[in-house]
């Protein structure tokens, strides 16, 4: 029996409330695992931050001029740049540290960059996103305030609460860390909701194959570039794998939420596509690592 319009609206409203809450809780758990003393800045982190910031600014400016040129009408190029923007500005995934550790790298450095990029994104998105689609009924300051009240708490409060928990509630902090796979189960629920939103946006958009293809190609290009450029920069400082993971592995649920909340709903599918691409890269990296370890073990016998 199909759901009524009221039921669908209620479910959508529920997801809009729960999804950012789950994102914040996942970040909170991830940040609880990081000791402030372990947060050491590295030069490669500055290069990655500069690159992501610069490319995000360029994408915002491109969307601004496109919107002005076409009087707000969307073109395939709009969707391509929006998907590129979302993939480039998205913070590093909370699971990045886990994958880095499995690949034999230093998970503390990638977690540090996760915190750094979250801080940067909390400032950049409210500051620059309003210029991408200017609306006559909204001033820049109004749009800035609307976005910052949603993005800043989502990315900043988890960090502040995690550090407060570590020092003020040590027993509760220890209890959180003792619950294995808690973040994984929260991620599974959040991912399910994110996929549902992406599918809804795709089905209801009635966009052409060219539009969907542009989003898929944009995210694939962004994924290849970010993993490759991250490894290139990291290689100069002896952290090739860590830098590649920090720049390439994204919090795709955040992409979906950001696209659906502030941009055209179909742009939310960029998170779904990017999730496919970066998981393919990670699966290949893990396969190569297991193969290399197997060869090393056999050589040692």
CSV table of C-alpha atoms in Angstrom, one decimal:
chain,number,residue,atom,x,y,z
A,1,UNK,CA,0.0,0.0,0.0
A,2,UNK,CA,1.6,3.3,-1.1
A,3,UNK,CA,2.3,5.9,1.6
A,4,UNK,CA,0.2,9.1,1.8
A,5,UNK,CA,1.6,12.5,1.0
A,6,UNK,CA,1.5,13.3,4.7
A,7,UNK,CA,3.4,10.2,5.7
A,8,UNK,CA,6.0,10.8,3.1
A,9,UNK,CA,6.4,14.4,4.3
A,10,UNK,CA,6.7,13.2,7.9
A,11,UNK,CA,9.4,10.7,7.0
A,12,UNK,CA,11.4,13.2,5.0
A,13,UNK,CA,11.2,15.7,7.9
A,14,UNK,CA,12.4,13.0,10.3
A,15,UNK,CA,15.3,12.2,8.0
A,16,UNK,CA,16.2,15.9,7.8
A,17,UNK,CA,16.5,16.0,11.6
A,18,UNK,CA,18.1,12.6,12.2
A,19,UNK,CA,20.8,12.7,9.4
A,20,UNK,CA,22.8,15.7,10.6
A,21,UNK,CA,22.5,14.4,14.2
A,22,UNK,CA,24.0,11.0,13.2
A,23,UNK,CA,26.8,12.8,11.4
A,24,UNK,CA,27.6,14.9,14.5
A,25,UNK,CA,27.6,11.8,16.7
A,26,UNK,CA,29.9,9.9,14.4
A,27,UNK,CA,32.3,12.8,14.4
A,28,UNK,CA,32.0,13.0,18.1
A,29,UNK,CA,33.0,9.4,18.6
A,30,UNK,CA,35.9,9.7,16.1
A,31,UNK,CA,37.2,12.8,17.9
A,32,UNK,CA,36.9,11.1,21.3
A,33,UNK,CA,39.6,8.7,20.0
A,34,UNK,CA,42.1,11.5,19.4
A,35,UNK,CA,44.3,12.9,22.1
A,36,UNK,CA,45.0,16.6,21.7
A,37,UNK,CA,48.7,15.8,22.3
A,38,UNK,CA,48.7,13.5,19.2
A,39,UNK,CA,47.6,16.4,17.0
A,40,UNK,CA,50.8,17.5,15.3
A,41,UNK,CA,50.6,19.6,12.1
A,42,UNK,CA,52.6,18.6,9.0
A,43,UNK,CA,53.5,20.5,6.0
A,44,UNK,CA,51.6,18.2,3.7
A,45,UNK,CA,48.4,19.0,5.6
A,46,UNK,CA,48.9,22.7,4.8
A,47,UNK,CA,49.3,21.9,1.1
A,48,UNK,CA,46.2,19.8,1.0
A,49,UNK,CA,44.2,22.4,2.8
A,50,UNK,CA,45.4,25.2,0.5
A,51,UNK,CA,44.5,23.0,-2.6
A,52,UNK,CA,41.0,22.1,-1.4
A,53,UNK,CA,40.3,25.7,-0.4
A,54,UNK,CA,41.5,27.2,-3.7
A,55,UNK,CA,39.5,24.7,-5.8
A,56,UNK,CA,36.4,25.2,-3.7
A,57,UNK,CA,36.7,29.0,-4.2
A,58,UNK,CA,37.1,28.5,-8.0
A,59,UNK,CA,34.1,26.2,-8.2
A,60,UNK,CA,32.0,28.8,-6.2
A,61,UNK,CA,33.0,31.6,-8.5
A,62,UNK,CA,32.3,29.5,-11.6
A,63,UNK,CA,28.8,28.7,-10.4
A,64,UNK,CA,28.2,32.4,-9.6
A,65,UNK,CA,29.1,33.5,-13.1
A,66,UNK,CA,27.2,30.6,-14.7
A,67,UNK,CA,24.1,31.5,-12.7
A,68,UNK,CA,24.4,35.1,-13.7
A,69,UNK,CA,24.9,34.2,-17.4
A,70,UNK,CA,21.9,31.9,-17.6
A,71,UNK,CA,19.6,33.9,-15.2
A,72,UNK,CA,19.6,31.0,-12.7
A,73,UNK,CA,18.6,28.4,-15.2
A,74,UNK,CA,20.5,25.1,-14.8
A,75,UNK,CA,22.7,23.5,-17.5
A,76,UNK,CA,24.6,20.2,-17.5
A,77,UNK,CA,27.7,22.3,-16.7
A,78,UNK,CA,26.0,23.6,-13.6
A,79,UNK,CA,25.5,20.0,-12.3
A,80,UNK,CA,29.1,19.1,-13.2
A,81,UNK,CA,30.6,22.0,-11.3
A,82,UNK,CA,28.2,21.5,-8.3
A,83,UNK,CA,29.2,17.8,-8.1
A,84,UNK,CA,32.9,18.8,-8.3
A,85,UNK,CA,32.4,21.5,-5.6
A,86,UNK,CA,30.8,19.0,-3.2
A,87,UNK,CA,33.5,16.4,-3.8
A,88,UNK,CA,36.3,18.9,-3.3
A,89,UNK,CA,35.1,20.7,-0.2
A,90,UNK,CA,33.8,17.6,1.6
A,91,UNK,CA,35.8,16.8,4.8
A,92,UNK,CA,37.8,13.7,5.2
A,93,UNK,CA,35.8,10.6,6.3
A,94,UNK,CA,35.9,9.6,9.9
A,95,UNK,CA,36.8,6.0,8.7
A,96,UNK,CA,39.9,7.4,7.1
A,97,UNK,CA,42.0,6.7,10.2
A,98,UNK,CA,40.9,3.1,10.2
A,99,UNK,CA,41.7,2.5,6.6
A,100,UNK,CA,45.1,4.2,7.0
A,101,UNK,CA,45.9,2.0,9.9
A,102,UNK,CA,45.0,-1.1,7.9
A,103,UNK,CA,47.3,0.1,5.1
A,104,UNK,CA,50.2,0.4,7.6
A,105,UNK,CA,50.2,4.2,7.9
A,106,UNK,CA,50.0,6.7,10.7
A,107,UNK,CA,46.3,7.1,11.6
A,108,UNK,CA,47.1,10.0,14.0
A,109,UNK,CA,48.1,12.3,11.1
A,110,UNK,CA,45.0,11.6,9.0
A,111,UNK,CA,42.8,12.1,12.1
A,112,UNK,CA,44.5,15.5,12.6
A,113,UNK,CA,43.8,16.5,9.1
A,114,UNK,CA,40.2,15.4,9.5
A,115,UNK,CA,39.9,17.9,12.3
A,116,UNK,CA,41.6,20.6,10.4
A,117,UNK,CA,39.5,20.2,7.3
A,118,UNK,CA,36.3,20.1,9.4
A,119,UNK,CA,37.3,23.5,10.9
A,120,UNK,CA,38.0,24.9,7.5
A,121,UNK,CA,34.8,23.6,5.9
A,122,UNK,CA,32.7,25.0,8.8
A,123,UNK,CA,34.0,28.5,7.8
A,124,UNK,CA,34.3,28.2,4.0
A,125,UNK,CA,30.8,26.8,3.3
A,126,UNK,CA,28.8,29.5,5.0
A,127,UNK,CA,31.2,32.2,3.7
A,128,UNK,CA,31.2,31.1,0.0
A,129,UNK,CA,28.2,29.0,-0.7
A,130,UNK,CA,25.7,31.9,-0.7
A,131,UNK,CA,27.4,33.4,-3.8
A,132,UNK,CA,26.8,30.3,-5.9
A,133,UNK,CA,23.1,30.9,-6.2
A,134,UNK,CA,22.1,34.4,-5.4
A,135,UNK,CA,18.4,34.7,-4.4
A,136,UNK,CA,16.5,38.0,-4.6
A,137,UNK,CA,14.7,37.5,-1.3
A,138,UNK,CA,17.9,36.6,0.6
A,139,UNK,CA,20.8,39.0,1.4
A,140,UNK,CA,24.3,37.5,1.7
A,141,UNK,CA,24.3,37.9,5.5
A,142,UNK,CA,20.9,36.2,5.7
A,143,UNK,CA,22.2,33.2,3.6
A,144,UNK,CA,25.4,33.2,5.6
A,145,UNK,CA,23.6,33.0,8.9
A,146,UNK,CA,21.2,30.3,7.6
A,147,UNK,CA,24.1,28.1,6.5
A,148,UNK,CA,26.4,28.7,9.4
A,149,UNK,CA,23.8,27.8,12.0
A,150,UNK,CA,23.4,24.4,10.3
A,151,UNK,CA,27.0,23.6,9.3
A,152,UNK,CA,29.1,25.1,12.1
A,153,UNK,CA,27.4,23.2,15.0
A,154,UNK,CA,27.5,20.0,12.9
A,155,UNK,CA,31.3,20.1,12.4
A,156,UNK,CA,32.5,22.1,15.5
A,157,UNK,CA,30.4,21.0,18.4
A,158,UNK,CA,31.5,17.3,18.1
A,159,UNK,CA,35.1,18.3,18.5
A,160,UNK,CA,34.5,20.6,21.5
A,161,UNK,CA,32.2,18.0,23.2
A,162,UNK,CA,34.8,15.2,22.6
A,163,UNK,CA,37.5,17.1,24.3
A,164,UNK,CA,35.2,18.2,27.1
A,165,UNK,CA,34.2,14.5,27.6
A,166,UNK,CA,37.8,13.4,27.7
A,167,UNK,CA,38.8,15.7,30.5
A,168,UNK,CA,35.5,16.2,32.4
A,169,UNK,CA,33.9,12.7,32.1
A,170,UNK,CA,36.8,10.2,31.9
A,171,UNK,CA,34.6,7.2,32.8
A,172,UNK,CA,32.0,8.0,30.2
A,173,UNK,CA,34.8,8.6,27.7
A,174,UNK,CA,36.3,5.2,28.5
A,175,UNK,CA,32.9,3.6,28.2
A,176,UNK,CA,32.4,5.1,24.7
A,177,UNK,CA,35.8,3.8,23.5
A,178,UNK,CA,35.0,0.3,24.9
A,179,UNK,CA,32.0,-0.1,22.7
A,180,UNK,CA,33.4,-1.6,19.6
A,181,UNK,CA,32.0,-0.8,16.2
A,182,UNK,CA,29.6,1.8,17.6
A,183,UNK,CA,30.6,4.3,14.9
A,184,UNK,CA,30.3,1.6,12.3
A,185,UNK,CA,26.6,0.9,13.2
A,186,UNK,CA,25.8,4.6,13.2
A,187,UNK,CA,27.5,5.0,9.9
A,188,UNK,CA,25.4,2.1,8.5
A,189,UNK,CA,22.2,3.7,9.6
A,190,UNK,CA,23.3,7.1,8.3
A,191,UNK,CA,24.4,5.7,5.0
A,192,UNK,CA,21.1,4.0,4.5
A,193,UNK,CA,19.3,7.3,5.0
A,194,UNK,CA,21.7,9.1,2.7
A,195,UNK,CA,21.2,6.5,0.0
A,196,UNK,CA,17.4,6.8,0.4
A,197,UNK,CA,17.6,10.6,0.0
A,198,UNK,CA,19.9,10.2,-3.1
A,199,UNK,CA,17.5,7.7,-4.7
A,200,UNK,CA,14.6,10.0,-4.0
A,201,UNK,CA,16.3,13.0,-5.5
A,202,UNK,CA,17.3,10.9,-8.6
A,203,UNK,CA,13.8,9.5,-9.1
A,204,UNK,CA,11.9,12.7,-8.5
A,205,UNK,CA,14.3,14.9,-10.5
A,206,UNK,CA,13.5,13.5,-14.0
A,207,UNK,CA,16.9,14.7,-15.1
A,208,UNK,CA,18.4,13.5,-18.3
A,209,UNK,CA,21.1,10.9,-18.6
A,210,UNK,CA,23.5,13.6,-19.5
A,211,UNK,CA,22.9,15.3,-16.2
A,212,UNK,CA,23.4,12.1,-14.2
A,213,UNK,CA,26.4,11.3,-16.3
A,214,UNK,CA,27.9,14.7,-15.7
A,215,UNK,CA,27.6,14.2,-11.9
A,216,UNK,CA,29.2,10.7,-12.1
A,217,UNK,CA,32.1,11.9,-14.3
A,218,UNK,CA,32.7,15.0,-12.1
A,219,UNK,CA,32.9,12.8,-8.9
A,220,UNK,CA,35.1,10.2,-10.6
A,221,UNK,CA,37.5,13.0,-11.8
A,222,UNK,CA,37.6,14.5,-8.3
A,223,UNK,CA,38.3,11.1,-6.7
A,224,UNK,CA,41.2,10.3,-9.0
A,225,UNK,CA,42.6,13.8,-8.7
A,226,UNK,CA,42.4,13.9,-4.9
A,227,UNK,CA,43.9,10.5,-4.2
A,228,UNK,CA,46.6,11.2,-6.8
A,229,UNK,CA,47.5,14.7,-5.8
A,230,UNK,CA,47.4,13.8,-2.1
A,231,UNK,CA,49.9,11.0,-2.7
A,232,UNK,CA,52.1,13.3,-4.8
A,233,UNK,CA,52.3,15.9,-2.1
A,234,UNK,CA,52.7,13.4,0.7
A,235,UNK,CA,55.5,11.6,-1.1
A,236,UNK,CA,57.6,14.8,-0.7
A,237,UNK,CA,57.3,14.5,3.1
A,238,UNK,CA,57.4,10.7,3.5
A,239,UNK,CA,53.6,10.4,4.0
A,240,UNK,CA,52.4,9.4,0.6
A,241,UNK,CA,49.7,7.0,1.7
A,242,UNK,CA,48.5,9.1,4.6
A,243,UNK,CA,48.1,12.3,2.5
A,244,UNK,CA,46.4,10.3,-0.3
A,245,UNK,CA,43.8,8.9,2.1
A,246,UNK,CA,43.3,12.2,3.9
A,247,UNK,CA,42.5,14.0,0.6
A,248,UNK,CA,40.8,11.2,-1.3
A,249,UNK,CA,38.6,9.4,1.3
A,250,UNK,CA,35.5,11.6,1.9
A,251,UNK,CA,32.6,11.8,4.3
A,252,UNK,CA,30.2,11.1,1.5
A,253,UNK,CA,27.2,11.3,3.8
A,254,UNK,CA,28.1,14.9,4.4
A,255,UNK,CA,28.2,15.4,0.6
A,256,UNK,CA,24.6,14.1,0.3
A,257,UNK,CA,23.4,16.2,3.2
A,258,UNK,CA,25.1,19.3,1.9
A,259,UNK,CA,23.8,18.9,-1.6
A,260,UNK,CA,20.3,18.1,-0.6
A,261,UNK,CA,20.1,20.9,2.0
A,262,UNK,CA,21.7,23.8,0.2
A,263,UNK,CA,22.0,23.0,-3.5
A,264,UNK,CA,19.9,21.4,-6.2
A,265,UNK,CA,18.5,18.0,-4.7
A,266,UNK,CA,19.9,16.0,-7.7
A,267,UNK,CA,23.4,17.2,-6.6
A,268,UNK,CA,23.0,15.0,-3.5
A,269,UNK,CA,23.7,12.0,-5.8
A,270,UNK,CA,27.3,13.2,-6.0
A,271,UNK,CA,27.8,11.6,-2.6
A,272,UNK,CA,26.5,8.3,-3.8
A,273,UNK,CA,28.8,8.3,-6.8
A,274,UNK,CA,31.8,9.4,-4.9
A,275,UNK,CA,31.2,6.7,-2.3
A,276,UNK,CA,31.5,4.1,-5.1
A,277,UNK,CA,34.7,5.6,-6.5
A,278,UNK,CA,36.6,6.0,-3.2
A,279,UNK,CA,35.6,2.6,-2.0
A,280,UNK,CA,36.9,1.1,-5.2
A,281,UNK,CA,40.2,2.8,-4.6
A,282,UNK,CA,40.4,1.7,-1.0
A,283,UNK,CA,39.5,-1.9,-1.9
A,284,UNK,CA,42.3,-2.0,-4.4
A,285,UNK,CA,44.7,-0.5,-1.9
A,286,UNK,CA,43.8,-3.1,0.7
A,287,UNK,CA,44.1,-5.8,-1.9
A,288,UNK,CA,47.6,-4.7,-2.8
A,289,UNK,CA,48.6,-4.4,0.9
A,290,UNK,CA,47.3,-8.0,1.7
A,291,UNK,CA,49.1,-9.3,-1.4
A,292,UNK,CA,52.4,-7.5,-0.4
A,293,UNK,CA,52.1,-8.9,3.2
A,294,UNK,CA,51.5,-12.4,1.8
A,295,UNK,CA,54.6,-12.2,-0.4
A,296,UNK,CA,56.7,-10.8,2.6
A,297,UNK,CA,55.5,-13.7,4.8
A,298,UNK,CA,56.4,-16.3,2.2
A,299,UNK,CA,59.8,-14.7,1.7
A,300,UNK,CA,60.4,-14.9,5.4
A,301,UNK,CA,59.7,-18.6,5.7
